[in-house]
Structures are given as structure tokens and as C-alpha cells.
CSV table of C-alpha atoms in Angstrom, one decimal:
chain,number,residue,atom,x,y,z
S,18,MET,CA,15.6,24.9,-6.6
S,19,GLY,CA,15.7,22.7,-9.7
S,20,VAL,CA,12.8,21.0,-11.4
S,21,MET,CA,10.9,18.2,-9.6
S,22,SER,CA,12.0,14.8,-10.8
S,23,GLY,CA,9.5,14.4,-13.5
S,24,PRO,CA,5.9,13.1,-13.7
S,25,TYR,CA,4.9,10.7,-10.9
S,26,VAL,CA,3.4,7.8,-12.7
S,27,ILE,CA,0.4,6.1,-11.2
S,28,ARG,CA,0.1,3.3,-13.7
S,29,GLY,CA,0.8,2.9,-17.4
S,30,SER,CA,0.6,6.3,-19.1
S,31,VAL,CA,-1.4,7.9,-16.3
S,32,SER,CA,0.6,10.2,-14.0
S,33,LEU,CA,-0.2,12.8,-11.3
S,34,PRO,CA,-1.2,16.1,-13.0
S,35,GLU,CA,1.2,18.8,-11.6
S,36,ALA,CA,-1.4,21.5,-12.1
S,37,GLU,CA,-3.9,19.8,-9.8
S,38,LEU,CA,-1.5,19.2,-6.9
S,39,MET,CA,-2.0,21.6,-3.9
S,40,TRP,CA,1.1,22.0,-1.7
S,41,ARG,CA,1.2,23.3,1.8
S,42,PHE,CA,4.3,23.7,3.9
S,43,SER,CA,4.7,24.0,7.7
S,44,ARG,CA,7.2,23.5,10.4
S,45,SER,CA,8.1,19.9,11.2
S,46,SER,CA,7.8,18.6,14.7
S,47,GLY,CA,10.6,17.0,16.6
S,48,PRO,CA,14.1,18.1,17.8
S,49,GLY,CA,16.3,20.5,16.0
S,50,GLY,CA,18.4,23.6,16.4
S,51,GLN,CA,17.6,27.2,15.7
S,52,HIS,CA,17.1,26.5,12.0
S,53,VAL,CA,14.1,24.2,12.7
S,54,ASN,CA,12.1,27.2,14.0
S,55,THR,CA,12.4,29.0,10.7
S,56,SER,CA,12.2,26.4,8.0
S,57,ASP,CA,8.9,25.0,6.7
S,58,SER,CA,10.1,21.5,5.9
S,59,GLN,CA,6.9,19.5,6.5
S,60,VAL,CA,5.0,19.0,3.3
S,61,GLU,CA,1.3,18.4,2.9
S,62,LEU,CA,0.2,17.4,-0.6
S,63,ARG,CA,-3.5,17.5,-1.5
S,64,PHE,CA,-5.2,16.2,-4.6
S,65,ASP,CA,-8.8,16.7,-5.5
S,66,LEU,CA,-9.8,13.2,-6.5
S,67,ALA,CA,-13.5,14.0,-7.0
S,68,ALA,CA,-12.9,16.8,-9.4
S,69,THR,CA,-9.9,15.5,-11.4
S,70,ASP,CA,-10.1,14.6,-15.1
S,71,ALA,CA,-6.6,13.1,-15.1
S,72,LEU,CA,-7.8,9.6,-14.2
S,73,PRO,CA,-10.0,7.4,-16.3
S,74,GLU,CA,-13.6,7.3,-14.9
S,75,VAL,CA,-13.4,3.7,-13.9
S,76,TRP,CA,-10.2,4.3,-11.9
S,77,LYS,CA,-11.7,7.4,-10.3
S,78,ALA,CA,-14.8,5.6,-9.1
S,79,ARG,CA,-12.7,2.7,-7.8
S,80,ALA,CA,-10.4,5.1,-6.0
S,81,LEU,CA,-13.2,7.2,-4.5
S,82,GLU,CA,-14.8,4.0,-3.1
S,83,ARG,CA,-11.5,2.5,-1.7
S,84,LEU,CA,-10.2,5.8,-0.2
S,85,ALA,CA,-13.6,6.9,1.2
S,86,GLY,CA,-12.2,6.8,4.7
S,87,ARG,CA,-9.3,9.1,3.9
S,88,LEU,CA,-11.1,11.6,1.8
S,89,VAL,CA,-12.2,15.0,3.1
S,90,GLY,CA,-14.7,16.6,0.7
S,91,GLY,CA,-13.3,14.5,-2.2
S,92,VAL,CA,-9.7,15.6,-1.5
S,93,VAL,CA,-7.0,13.1,-0.5
S,94,SER,CA,-4.0,14.4,1.4
S,95,VAL,CA,-0.5,13.0,2.1
S,96,ARG,CA,2.0,14.4,4.6
S,97,ALA,CA,5.8,14.0,4.7
S,98,SER,CA,8.1,15.3,7.3
S,99,GLU,CA,10.9,12.7,7.7
S,100,HIS,CA,13.6,14.6,5.8
S,101,ARG,CA,15.2,17.8,6.9
S,102,SER,CA,14.9,19.4,3.5
S,103,GLN,CA,11.6,20.5,2.1
S,104,TRP,CA,12.6,19.4,-1.3
S,105,ARG,CA,13.1,15.7,-0.3
S,106,ASN,CA,9.8,15.9,1.7
S,107,ARG,CA,8.1,17.1,-1.5
S,108,GLU,CA,9.5,14.2,-3.4
S,109,THR,CA,8.5,11.7,-0.7
S,110,ALA,CA,4.9,13.1,-0.5
S,111,ALA,CA,4.4,13.0,-4.3
S,112,VAL,CA,5.8,9.4,-4.6
S,113,ARG,CA,3.5,8.4,-1.6
S,114,LEU,CA,0.5,9.9,-3.3
S,115,ALA,CA,1.2,8.2,-6.6
S,116,ALA,CA,1.6,4.9,-4.8
S,117,LEU,CA,-1.6,5.4,-2.9
S,118,LEU,CA,-3.5,6.2,-6.1
S,119,ALA,CA,-1.9,3.2,-7.9
S,120,GLU,CA,-3.1,0.9,-5.1
S,121,ALA,CA,-6.6,2.4,-5.0
S,122,THR,CA,-7.1,2.3,-8.8
S,123,ALA,CA,-5.8,-1.3,-9.2
S,124,PRO,CA,-8.3,-3.7,-10.8
S,125,PRO,CA,-9.9,-6.1,-8.3
S,126,PRO,CA,-8.2,-9.5,-8.1
S,127,LYS,CA,-9.6,-12.4,-10.2
S,128,PRO,CA,-12.0,-14.5,-8.1
S,129,ARG,CA,-10.4,-17.8,-6.9
S,130,ILE,CA,-11.7,-20.9,-8.5
S,131,LYS,CA,-12.3,-23.6,-6.0
S,132,ARG,CA,-11.0,-27.0,-7.2
S,133,LYS,CA,-11.3,-30.4,-5.7
S,134,VAL,CA,-8.3,-31.8,-3.8
S,135,PRO,CA,-7.0,-34.9,-5.7
S,136,ARG,CA,-7.7,-38.2,-3.9
S,137,GLY,CA,-4.0,-39.2,-4.1
S,138,ILE,CA,-2.9,-36.1,-2.3
S,139,ASN,CA,-5.5,-36.5,0.4
S,140,GLU,CA,-4.6,-40.2,0.9
S,141,ARG,CA,-0.9,-39.4,1.1
S,142,ARG,CA,-1.6,-36.7,3.8
S,143,LEU,CA,-3.6,-39.2,5.9
S,144,ARG,CA,-0.9,-41.9,5.4
S,145,GLU,CA,1.9,-39.5,6.6
S,146,LYS,CA,-0.3,-38.4,9.5
S,147,LYS,CA,-0.8,-42.0,10.6
S,148,GLN,CA,3.0,-42.7,10.3
S,149,ARG,CA,3.8,-39.6,12.4
S,150,GLY,CA,1.3,-40.7,15.1
S,151,ASP,CA,2.8,-44.2,15.1
S,152,THR,CA,6.3,-42.7,15.5
S,153,LYS,CA,5.1,-40.6,18.4
S,154,ARG,CA,3.3,-43.4,20.0
S,155,GLY,CA,6.4,-45.6,19.8
S,156,ARG,CA,8.3,-43.0,21.9
S,157,SER,CA,6.3,-43.5,25.0
S,158,GLY,CA,8.0,-46.0,27.4
S,159,ARG,CA,4.7,-47.8,28.1
S,160,ASP,CA,4.5,-51.3,26.6
S,161,TRP,CA,0.9,-52.3,26.5
């Protein structure tokens, strides 16, 4: 096996710390030949979010709050079993974890500023609505 394809960047200069990643391998479910019974290709990647120092405090608090439903004792886990090779499953799991953390640590969106609809736009909308109604009314064969 070669070296894993580099640090998995969460955002900016922050990436997943290799030392804090806990890997577990087991047999994937699903069909397969004799080989499937012996190869541990399913990967479970666990990361202790509550105890890590790799993330800035603000990000950590944000992630803990947003991922509360997924955490088990402060640990977030990701599973990958779609590839036949353990190696590719490891890659997939790490990328998935990085993406999950990137989303969970993202700053909240700016609040939307409510603005008044310009009068001209409103008038134009009502005028077009009226025209459309007249067109439809003109289609009925009744002549009142």
C-alpha cells in the first residue's frame, strides 16, 4: 500500500489530523464471490470531535452543535463500503468526513435584509395579471 493521498482539507489551512483518525475495517455486505468472505473492505472512520485540538474553538463549538444528532460521546463516524477495495473505501470515508466537517463548521449565512418591492414592479405585475385574465376571458365562447 502506498501513502494516503495527502491531507484532507476541511477549509483554508485546516485539515483532518491523521493521528486523530480512528479506522475500523469489517466485511462489506452484499453479493460477491469467495473473496468477499475474507476481505475487510468496509471502512468505518471515527473522529473525536469533542477532544480534538485541530479545529479552531469557534468551529469546534459550531460543529458540535450542528452534528449533535450524529455524535456518540463526542465522536463522529463515517462509513464507506461502496468500493471493492479497502483502499478506495478509506479514501471515500476520509473525503466524506472532511466534507461533513466543512459543512458543519461553515459560518452561518448573513441574515437576509428585507426590502420594499418597488411600486413600478408591483404595478407591472398587476397590469400583466389583468391582461392575462382578459385574454382568458376572451377565449370563452359566451358573448354577454
